[in-house]
PDB file of C-alpha atoms in Angstrom:
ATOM      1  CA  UNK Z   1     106.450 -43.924  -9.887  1.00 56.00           C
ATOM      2  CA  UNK Z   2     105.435 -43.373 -13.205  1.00 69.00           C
ATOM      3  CA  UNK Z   3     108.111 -45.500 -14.610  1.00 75.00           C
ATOM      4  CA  UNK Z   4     107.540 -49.425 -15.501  1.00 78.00           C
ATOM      5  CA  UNK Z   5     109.067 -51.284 -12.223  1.00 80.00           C
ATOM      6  CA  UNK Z   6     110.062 -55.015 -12.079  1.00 73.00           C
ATOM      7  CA  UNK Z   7     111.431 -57.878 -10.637  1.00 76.00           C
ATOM      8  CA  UNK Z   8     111.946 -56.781  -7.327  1.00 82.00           C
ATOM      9  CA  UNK Z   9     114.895 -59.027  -5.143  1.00 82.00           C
ATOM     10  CA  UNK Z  10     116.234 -58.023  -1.473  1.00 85.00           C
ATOM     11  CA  UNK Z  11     119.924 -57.023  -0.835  1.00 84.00           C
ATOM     12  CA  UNK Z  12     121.472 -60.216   0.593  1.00 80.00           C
ATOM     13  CA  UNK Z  13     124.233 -57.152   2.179  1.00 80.00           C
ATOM     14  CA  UNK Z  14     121.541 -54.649   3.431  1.00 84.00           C
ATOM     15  CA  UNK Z  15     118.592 -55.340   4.929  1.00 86.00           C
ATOM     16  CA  UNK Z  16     117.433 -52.163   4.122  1.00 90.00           C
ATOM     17  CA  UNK Z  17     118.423 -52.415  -0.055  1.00 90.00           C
ATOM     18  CA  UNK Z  18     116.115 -53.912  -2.616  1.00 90.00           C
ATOM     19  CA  UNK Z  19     117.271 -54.623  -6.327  1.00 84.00           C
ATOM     20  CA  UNK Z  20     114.901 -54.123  -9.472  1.00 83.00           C
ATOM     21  CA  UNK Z  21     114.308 -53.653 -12.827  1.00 79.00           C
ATOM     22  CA  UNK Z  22     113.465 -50.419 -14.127  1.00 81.00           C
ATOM     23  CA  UNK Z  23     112.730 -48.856 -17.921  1.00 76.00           C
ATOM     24  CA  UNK Z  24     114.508 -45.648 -17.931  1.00 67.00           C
ATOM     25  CA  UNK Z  25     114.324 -42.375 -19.792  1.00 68.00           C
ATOM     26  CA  UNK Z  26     115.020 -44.656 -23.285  1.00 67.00           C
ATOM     27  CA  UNK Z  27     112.892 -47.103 -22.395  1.00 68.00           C
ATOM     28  CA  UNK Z  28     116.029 -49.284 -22.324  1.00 69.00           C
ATOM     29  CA  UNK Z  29     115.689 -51.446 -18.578  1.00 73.00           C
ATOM     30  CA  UNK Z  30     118.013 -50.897 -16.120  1.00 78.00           C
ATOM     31  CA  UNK Z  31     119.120 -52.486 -12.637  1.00 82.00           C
ATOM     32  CA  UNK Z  32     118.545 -50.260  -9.613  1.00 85.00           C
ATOM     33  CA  UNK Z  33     119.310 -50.316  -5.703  1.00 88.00           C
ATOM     34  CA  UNK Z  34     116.937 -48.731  -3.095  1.00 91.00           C
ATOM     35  CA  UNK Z  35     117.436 -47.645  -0.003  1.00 93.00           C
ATOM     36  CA  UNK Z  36     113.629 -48.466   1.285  1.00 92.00           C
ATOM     37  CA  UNK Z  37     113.874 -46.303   4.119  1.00 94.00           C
ATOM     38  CA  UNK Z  38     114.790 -43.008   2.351  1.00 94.00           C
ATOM     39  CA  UNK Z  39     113.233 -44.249  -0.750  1.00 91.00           C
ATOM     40  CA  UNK Z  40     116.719 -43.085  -2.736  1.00 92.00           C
ATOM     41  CA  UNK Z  41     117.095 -45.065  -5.815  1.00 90.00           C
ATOM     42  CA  UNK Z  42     120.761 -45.334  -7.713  1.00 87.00           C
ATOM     43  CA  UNK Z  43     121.424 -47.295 -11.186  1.00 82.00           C
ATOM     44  CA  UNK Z  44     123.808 -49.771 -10.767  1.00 80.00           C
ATOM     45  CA  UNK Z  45     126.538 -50.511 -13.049  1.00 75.00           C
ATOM     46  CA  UNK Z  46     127.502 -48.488 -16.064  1.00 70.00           C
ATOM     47  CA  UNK Z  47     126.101 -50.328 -18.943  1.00 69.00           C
ATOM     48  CA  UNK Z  48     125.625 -49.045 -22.241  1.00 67.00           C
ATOM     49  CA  UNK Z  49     122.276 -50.405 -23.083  1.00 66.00           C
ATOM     50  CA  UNK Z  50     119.553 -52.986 -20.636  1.00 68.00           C
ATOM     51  CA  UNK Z  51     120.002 -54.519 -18.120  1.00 70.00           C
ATOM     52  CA  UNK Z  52     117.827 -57.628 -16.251  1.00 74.00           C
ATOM     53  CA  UNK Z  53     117.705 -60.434 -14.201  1.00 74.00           C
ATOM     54  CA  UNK Z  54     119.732 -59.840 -11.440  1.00 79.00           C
ATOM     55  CA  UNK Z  55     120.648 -62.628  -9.106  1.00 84.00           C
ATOM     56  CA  UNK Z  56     123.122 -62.715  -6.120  1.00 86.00           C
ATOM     57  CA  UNK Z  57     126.034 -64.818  -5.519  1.00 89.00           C
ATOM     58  CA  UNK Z  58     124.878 -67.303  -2.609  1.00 90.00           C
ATOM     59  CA  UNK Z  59     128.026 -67.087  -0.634  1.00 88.00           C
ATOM     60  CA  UNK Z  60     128.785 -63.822  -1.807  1.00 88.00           C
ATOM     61  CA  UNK Z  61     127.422 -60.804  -0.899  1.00 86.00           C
ATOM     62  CA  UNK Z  62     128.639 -58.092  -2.698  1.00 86.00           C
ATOM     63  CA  UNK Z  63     128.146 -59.985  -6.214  1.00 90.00           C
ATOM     64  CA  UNK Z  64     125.493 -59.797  -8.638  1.00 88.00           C
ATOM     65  CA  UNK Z  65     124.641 -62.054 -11.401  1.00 89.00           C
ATOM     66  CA  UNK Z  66     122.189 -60.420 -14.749  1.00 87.00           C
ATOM     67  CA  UNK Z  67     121.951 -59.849 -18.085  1.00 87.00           C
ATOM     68  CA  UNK Z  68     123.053 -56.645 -20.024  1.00 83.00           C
ATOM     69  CA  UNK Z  69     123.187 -56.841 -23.867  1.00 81.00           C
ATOM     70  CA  UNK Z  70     125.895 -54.026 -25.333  1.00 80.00           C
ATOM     71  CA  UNK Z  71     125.702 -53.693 -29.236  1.00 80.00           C
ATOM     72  CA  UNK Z  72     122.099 -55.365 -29.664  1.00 79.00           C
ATOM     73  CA  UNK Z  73     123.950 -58.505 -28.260  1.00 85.00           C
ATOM     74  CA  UNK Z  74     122.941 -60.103 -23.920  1.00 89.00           C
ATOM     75  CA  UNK Z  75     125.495 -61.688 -22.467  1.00 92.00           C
ATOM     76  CA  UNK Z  76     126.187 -62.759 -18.769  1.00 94.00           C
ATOM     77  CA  UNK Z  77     128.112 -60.660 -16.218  1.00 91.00           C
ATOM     78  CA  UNK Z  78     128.817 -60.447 -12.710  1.00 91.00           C
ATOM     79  CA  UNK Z  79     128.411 -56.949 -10.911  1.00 88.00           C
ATOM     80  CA  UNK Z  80     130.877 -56.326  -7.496  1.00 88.00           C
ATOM     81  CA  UNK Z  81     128.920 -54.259  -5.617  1.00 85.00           C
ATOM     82  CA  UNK Z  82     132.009 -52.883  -3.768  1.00 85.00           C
ATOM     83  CA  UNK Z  83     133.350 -51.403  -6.533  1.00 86.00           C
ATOM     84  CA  UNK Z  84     130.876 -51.488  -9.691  1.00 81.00           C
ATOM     85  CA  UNK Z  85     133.292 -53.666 -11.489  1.00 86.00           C
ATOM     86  CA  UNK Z  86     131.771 -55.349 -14.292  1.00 87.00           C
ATOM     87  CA  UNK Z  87     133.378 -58.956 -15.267  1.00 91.00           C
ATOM     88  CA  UNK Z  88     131.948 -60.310 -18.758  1.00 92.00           C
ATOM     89  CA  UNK Z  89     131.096 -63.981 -18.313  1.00 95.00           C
ATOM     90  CA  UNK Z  90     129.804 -65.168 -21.501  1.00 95.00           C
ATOM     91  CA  UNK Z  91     130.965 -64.283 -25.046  1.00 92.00           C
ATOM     92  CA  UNK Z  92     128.463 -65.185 -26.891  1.00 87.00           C
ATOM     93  CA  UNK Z  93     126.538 -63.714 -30.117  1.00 90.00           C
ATOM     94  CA  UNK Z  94     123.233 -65.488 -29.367  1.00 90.00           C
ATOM     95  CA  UNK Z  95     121.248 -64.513 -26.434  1.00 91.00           C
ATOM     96  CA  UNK Z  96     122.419 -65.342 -22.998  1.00 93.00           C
ATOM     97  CA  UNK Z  97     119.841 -64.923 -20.117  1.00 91.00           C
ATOM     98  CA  UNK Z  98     118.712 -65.003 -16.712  1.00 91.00           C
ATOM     99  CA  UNK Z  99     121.168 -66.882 -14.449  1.00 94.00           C
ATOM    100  CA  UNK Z 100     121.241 -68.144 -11.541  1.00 94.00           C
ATOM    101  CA  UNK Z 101     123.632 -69.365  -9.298  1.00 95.00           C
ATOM    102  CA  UNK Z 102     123.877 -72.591  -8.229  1.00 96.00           C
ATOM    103  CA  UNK Z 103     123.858 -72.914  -4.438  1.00 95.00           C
ATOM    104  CA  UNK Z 104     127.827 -73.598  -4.054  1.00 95.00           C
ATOM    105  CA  UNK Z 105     128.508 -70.733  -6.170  1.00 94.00           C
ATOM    106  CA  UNK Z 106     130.098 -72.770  -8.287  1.00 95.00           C
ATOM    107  CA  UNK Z 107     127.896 -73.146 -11.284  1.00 97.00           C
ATOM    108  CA  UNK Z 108     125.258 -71.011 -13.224  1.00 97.00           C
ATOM    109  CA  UNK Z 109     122.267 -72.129 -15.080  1.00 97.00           C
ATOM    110  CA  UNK Z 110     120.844 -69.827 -17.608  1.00 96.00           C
ATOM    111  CA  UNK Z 111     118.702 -69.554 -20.726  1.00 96.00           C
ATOM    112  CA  UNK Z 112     119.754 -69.026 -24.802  1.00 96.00           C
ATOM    113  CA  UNK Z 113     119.235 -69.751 -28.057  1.00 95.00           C
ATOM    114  CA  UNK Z 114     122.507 -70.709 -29.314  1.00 93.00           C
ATOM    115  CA  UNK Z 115     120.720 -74.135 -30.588  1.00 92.00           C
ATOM    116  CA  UNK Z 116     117.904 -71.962 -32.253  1.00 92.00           C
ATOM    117  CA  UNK Z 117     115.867 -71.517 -29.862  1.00 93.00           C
ATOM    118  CA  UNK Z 118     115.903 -70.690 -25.979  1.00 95.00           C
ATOM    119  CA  UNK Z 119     117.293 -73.572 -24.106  1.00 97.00           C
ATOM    120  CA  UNK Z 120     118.810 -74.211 -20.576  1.00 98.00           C
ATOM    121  CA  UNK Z 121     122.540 -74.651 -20.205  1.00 98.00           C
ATOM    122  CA  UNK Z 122     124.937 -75.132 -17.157  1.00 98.00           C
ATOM    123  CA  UNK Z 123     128.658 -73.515 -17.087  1.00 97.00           C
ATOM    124  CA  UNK Z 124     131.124 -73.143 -14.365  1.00 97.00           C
ATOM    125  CA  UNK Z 125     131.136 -69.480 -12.815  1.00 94.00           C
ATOM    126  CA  UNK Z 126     133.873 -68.259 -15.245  1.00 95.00           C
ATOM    127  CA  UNK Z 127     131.940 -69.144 -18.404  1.00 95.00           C
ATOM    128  CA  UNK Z 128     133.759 -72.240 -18.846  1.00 97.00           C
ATOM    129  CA  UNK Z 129     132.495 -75.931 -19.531  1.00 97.00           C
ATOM    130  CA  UNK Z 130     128.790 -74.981 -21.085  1.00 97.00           C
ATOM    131  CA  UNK Z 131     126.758 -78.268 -21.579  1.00 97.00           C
ATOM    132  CA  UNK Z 132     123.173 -77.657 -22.522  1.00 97.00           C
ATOM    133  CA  UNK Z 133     120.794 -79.841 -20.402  1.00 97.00           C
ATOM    134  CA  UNK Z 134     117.423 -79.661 -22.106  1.00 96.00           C
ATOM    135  CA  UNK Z 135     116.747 -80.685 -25.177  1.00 94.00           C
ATOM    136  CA  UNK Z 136     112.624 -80.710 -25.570  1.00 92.00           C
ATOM    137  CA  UNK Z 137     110.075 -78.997 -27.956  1.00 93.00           C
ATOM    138  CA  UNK Z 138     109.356 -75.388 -26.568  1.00 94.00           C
ATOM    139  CA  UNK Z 139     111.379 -72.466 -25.071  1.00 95.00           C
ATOM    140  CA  UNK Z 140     112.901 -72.752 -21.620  1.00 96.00           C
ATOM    141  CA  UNK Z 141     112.991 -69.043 -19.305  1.00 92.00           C
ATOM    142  CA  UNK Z 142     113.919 -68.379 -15.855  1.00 91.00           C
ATOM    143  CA  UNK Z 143     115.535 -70.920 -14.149  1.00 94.00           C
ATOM    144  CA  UNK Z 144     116.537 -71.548 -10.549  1.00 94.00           C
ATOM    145  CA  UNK Z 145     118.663 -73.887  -8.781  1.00 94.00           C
ATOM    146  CA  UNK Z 146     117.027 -75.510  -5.770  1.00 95.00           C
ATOM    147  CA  UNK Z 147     118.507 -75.405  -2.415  1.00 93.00           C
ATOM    148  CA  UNK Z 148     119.999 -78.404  -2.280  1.00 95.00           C
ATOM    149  CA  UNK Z 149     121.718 -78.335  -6.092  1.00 95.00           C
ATOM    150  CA  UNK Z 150     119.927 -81.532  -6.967  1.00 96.00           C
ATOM    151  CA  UNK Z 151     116.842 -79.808  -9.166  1.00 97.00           C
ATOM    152  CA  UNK Z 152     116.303 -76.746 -11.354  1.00 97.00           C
ATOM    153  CA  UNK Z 153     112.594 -75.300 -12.024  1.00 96.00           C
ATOM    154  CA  UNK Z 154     111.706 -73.333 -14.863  1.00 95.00           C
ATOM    155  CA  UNK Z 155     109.302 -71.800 -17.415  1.00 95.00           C
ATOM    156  CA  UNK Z 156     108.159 -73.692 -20.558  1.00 95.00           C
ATOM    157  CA  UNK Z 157     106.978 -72.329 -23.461  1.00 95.00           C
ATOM    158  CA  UNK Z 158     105.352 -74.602 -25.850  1.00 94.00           C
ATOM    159  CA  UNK Z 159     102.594 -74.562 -28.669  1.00 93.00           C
ATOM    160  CA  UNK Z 160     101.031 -71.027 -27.377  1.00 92.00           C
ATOM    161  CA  UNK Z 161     100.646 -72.757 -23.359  1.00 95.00           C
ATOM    162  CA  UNK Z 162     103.329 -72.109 -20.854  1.00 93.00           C
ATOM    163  CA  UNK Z 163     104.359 -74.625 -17.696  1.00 95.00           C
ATOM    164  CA  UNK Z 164     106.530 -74.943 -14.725  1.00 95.00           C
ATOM    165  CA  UNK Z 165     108.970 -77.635 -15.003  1.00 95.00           C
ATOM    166  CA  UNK Z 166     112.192 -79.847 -13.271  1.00 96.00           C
ATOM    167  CA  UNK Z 167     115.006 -80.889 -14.487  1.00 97.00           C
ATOM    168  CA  UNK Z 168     118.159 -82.185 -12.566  1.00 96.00           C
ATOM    169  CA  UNK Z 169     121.450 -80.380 -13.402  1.00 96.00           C
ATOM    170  CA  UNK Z 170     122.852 -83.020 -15.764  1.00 95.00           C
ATOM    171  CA  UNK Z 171     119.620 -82.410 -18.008  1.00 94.00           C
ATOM    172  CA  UNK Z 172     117.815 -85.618 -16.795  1.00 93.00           C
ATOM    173  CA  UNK Z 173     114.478 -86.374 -15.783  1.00 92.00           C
ATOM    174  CA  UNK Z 174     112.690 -83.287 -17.093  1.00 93.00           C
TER     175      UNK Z 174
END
């Protein structure tokens, strides 16, 4: 393709389905599914401007986790794949970023700058209870739960060098 392609994630439904990222026509990103076998690509969920970071529910299938921004402004929101309904999970006007479920379901970590700058904050899966859990120098991006709940990794940005880091999920121990 002559389009810019990222992020690539599997279908946790169909083994035949992949999930990326993909700058369309306005150079605005946008979610797609694939069917790899026919090659037949689909945009998924009617958004009005980007969407990124997709991330599936662990228990659940047919939901996806990601970012869209509407009005200049990225929030979180859950995807149904069944039926394309769109559920809003954080009302925020900073910006909200790339979550990730935690492995109950029951929690989401994700990335904003609603302190200033980008930090990493824990809410319950209706956008309830936020408690931001790191508190260094820098800019925290992408984080993910471990398997067991007891860790998340991420990316640190800090005086022009950038790091891999831990954290436990009451913001201890980075």
């Amino acid at each position: 393709t002559d389009d810019l392609v990222l992020t690539p994630i599997f279908s946790r439904k169909k083994k035949n389905e992949i999930f990326y990222l993909k700058y369309n026509k306005k150079n605005f990103p946008k979610i797609e599914k694939m069917n790899i076998v026919s090659g037949i690509s689909k945009e998924i969920g009617e958004f009005e401007e980007m969407s990124f970071a997709p991330n599936f529910h662990p228990a659940n299938k047919n939901v996806l986790l990601l970012s869209a921004f509407k009005n200049g402004i990225s929030n979180i929101y859950e995807l149904n794949l069944n039926n394309d309904k769109i559920k809003k999970i954080t009302y925020d006007k900073s910006i909200d970023t790339t979550p990730f479920f935690s492995p109950n379901g029951k929690q989401i970590v994700f990335c904003s700058d609603r302190s200033g700058s980008q930090k990493l904050y824990i809410m319950d899966k209706n956008g309830k209870n936020i408690k931001k859990i790191t508190h260094g120098r820098g800019n925290y991006s992408k984080p993910a739960w471990s398997p067991d709940g007891k860790l998340i990794a991420f990316v640190k940005f800090n005086k022009g060098k950038s790091s891999i880091g831990i954290i436990n999920p009451k913001g201890e121990s980075e």
